[in-house]
Amino acid sequence: MKSYKIILLASLFIASLASNKLFAQTDAKQLSAVIEGEVKTKLVLTPADVDKLPKTTITQKDRTEKEHTYTGAELGLVLKNAGVTLAEELKGENLTKYLLVEASDGYQVLFSLPEVDPAFSSRKIILANRKDGALLSADEGPFHIIIEGEKRKPRNARQVISIKVKFAN
């Protein structure tokens, strides 16, 4: 009888280890965002990748009116690194491209491509990976879209895991 208990306990232990490894792999996937679609190079970004890019900071109030400083990279620069059509190339049919930003909970927001291109707009839109100097928490990260001067905040998507560049039909 004791040998069955030992085998059962050993099996549970092994299953627990496998389960922890699976959770660790899932967490690692959630710590990145993919940029794909009408791009020259599909990018998988981690917060460490964004830390290597030139920094942009936007100070903004949260839902409780507490002010926070968000730091990240300008979205246009991130898109440029993926080979998205921007600046002088953004004309004709390319003006019909848009970004579909998706969060880990399924929340989605939409931006026209010229809206995030610094050659078209002076308003900053960043892919933030830090809030008040620290990496974003799990309920906010891995990335948070922050829009300078946006009167309403619903497009400031949290938990961003995907940015798809598409043509409008």
mmCIF file of C-alpha atoms in Angstrom, residues 5 53 78 94 97 121 169:
data_model
loop_
_atom_site.group_PDB
_atom_site.id
_atom_site.type_symbol
_atom_site.label_atom_id
_atom_site.label_comp_id
_atom_site.label_asym_id
_atom_site.label_seq_id
_atom_site.Cartn_x
_atom_site.Cartn_y
_atom_site.Cartn_z
ATOM 1 C CA LYS A 5 1.181 6.176 -2.148
ATOM 2 C CA LEU A 53 15.103 52.192 -28.074
ATOM 3 C CA VAL A 78 8.611 50.780 -33.229
ATOM 4 C CA ASN A 94 -0.818 53.201 -48.027
ATOM 5 C CA LYS A 97 -3.606 51.312 -43.581
ATOM 6 C CA SER A 121 1.262 64.312 -36.438
ATOM 7 C CA ASN A 169 -11.122 47.216 -47.540
#
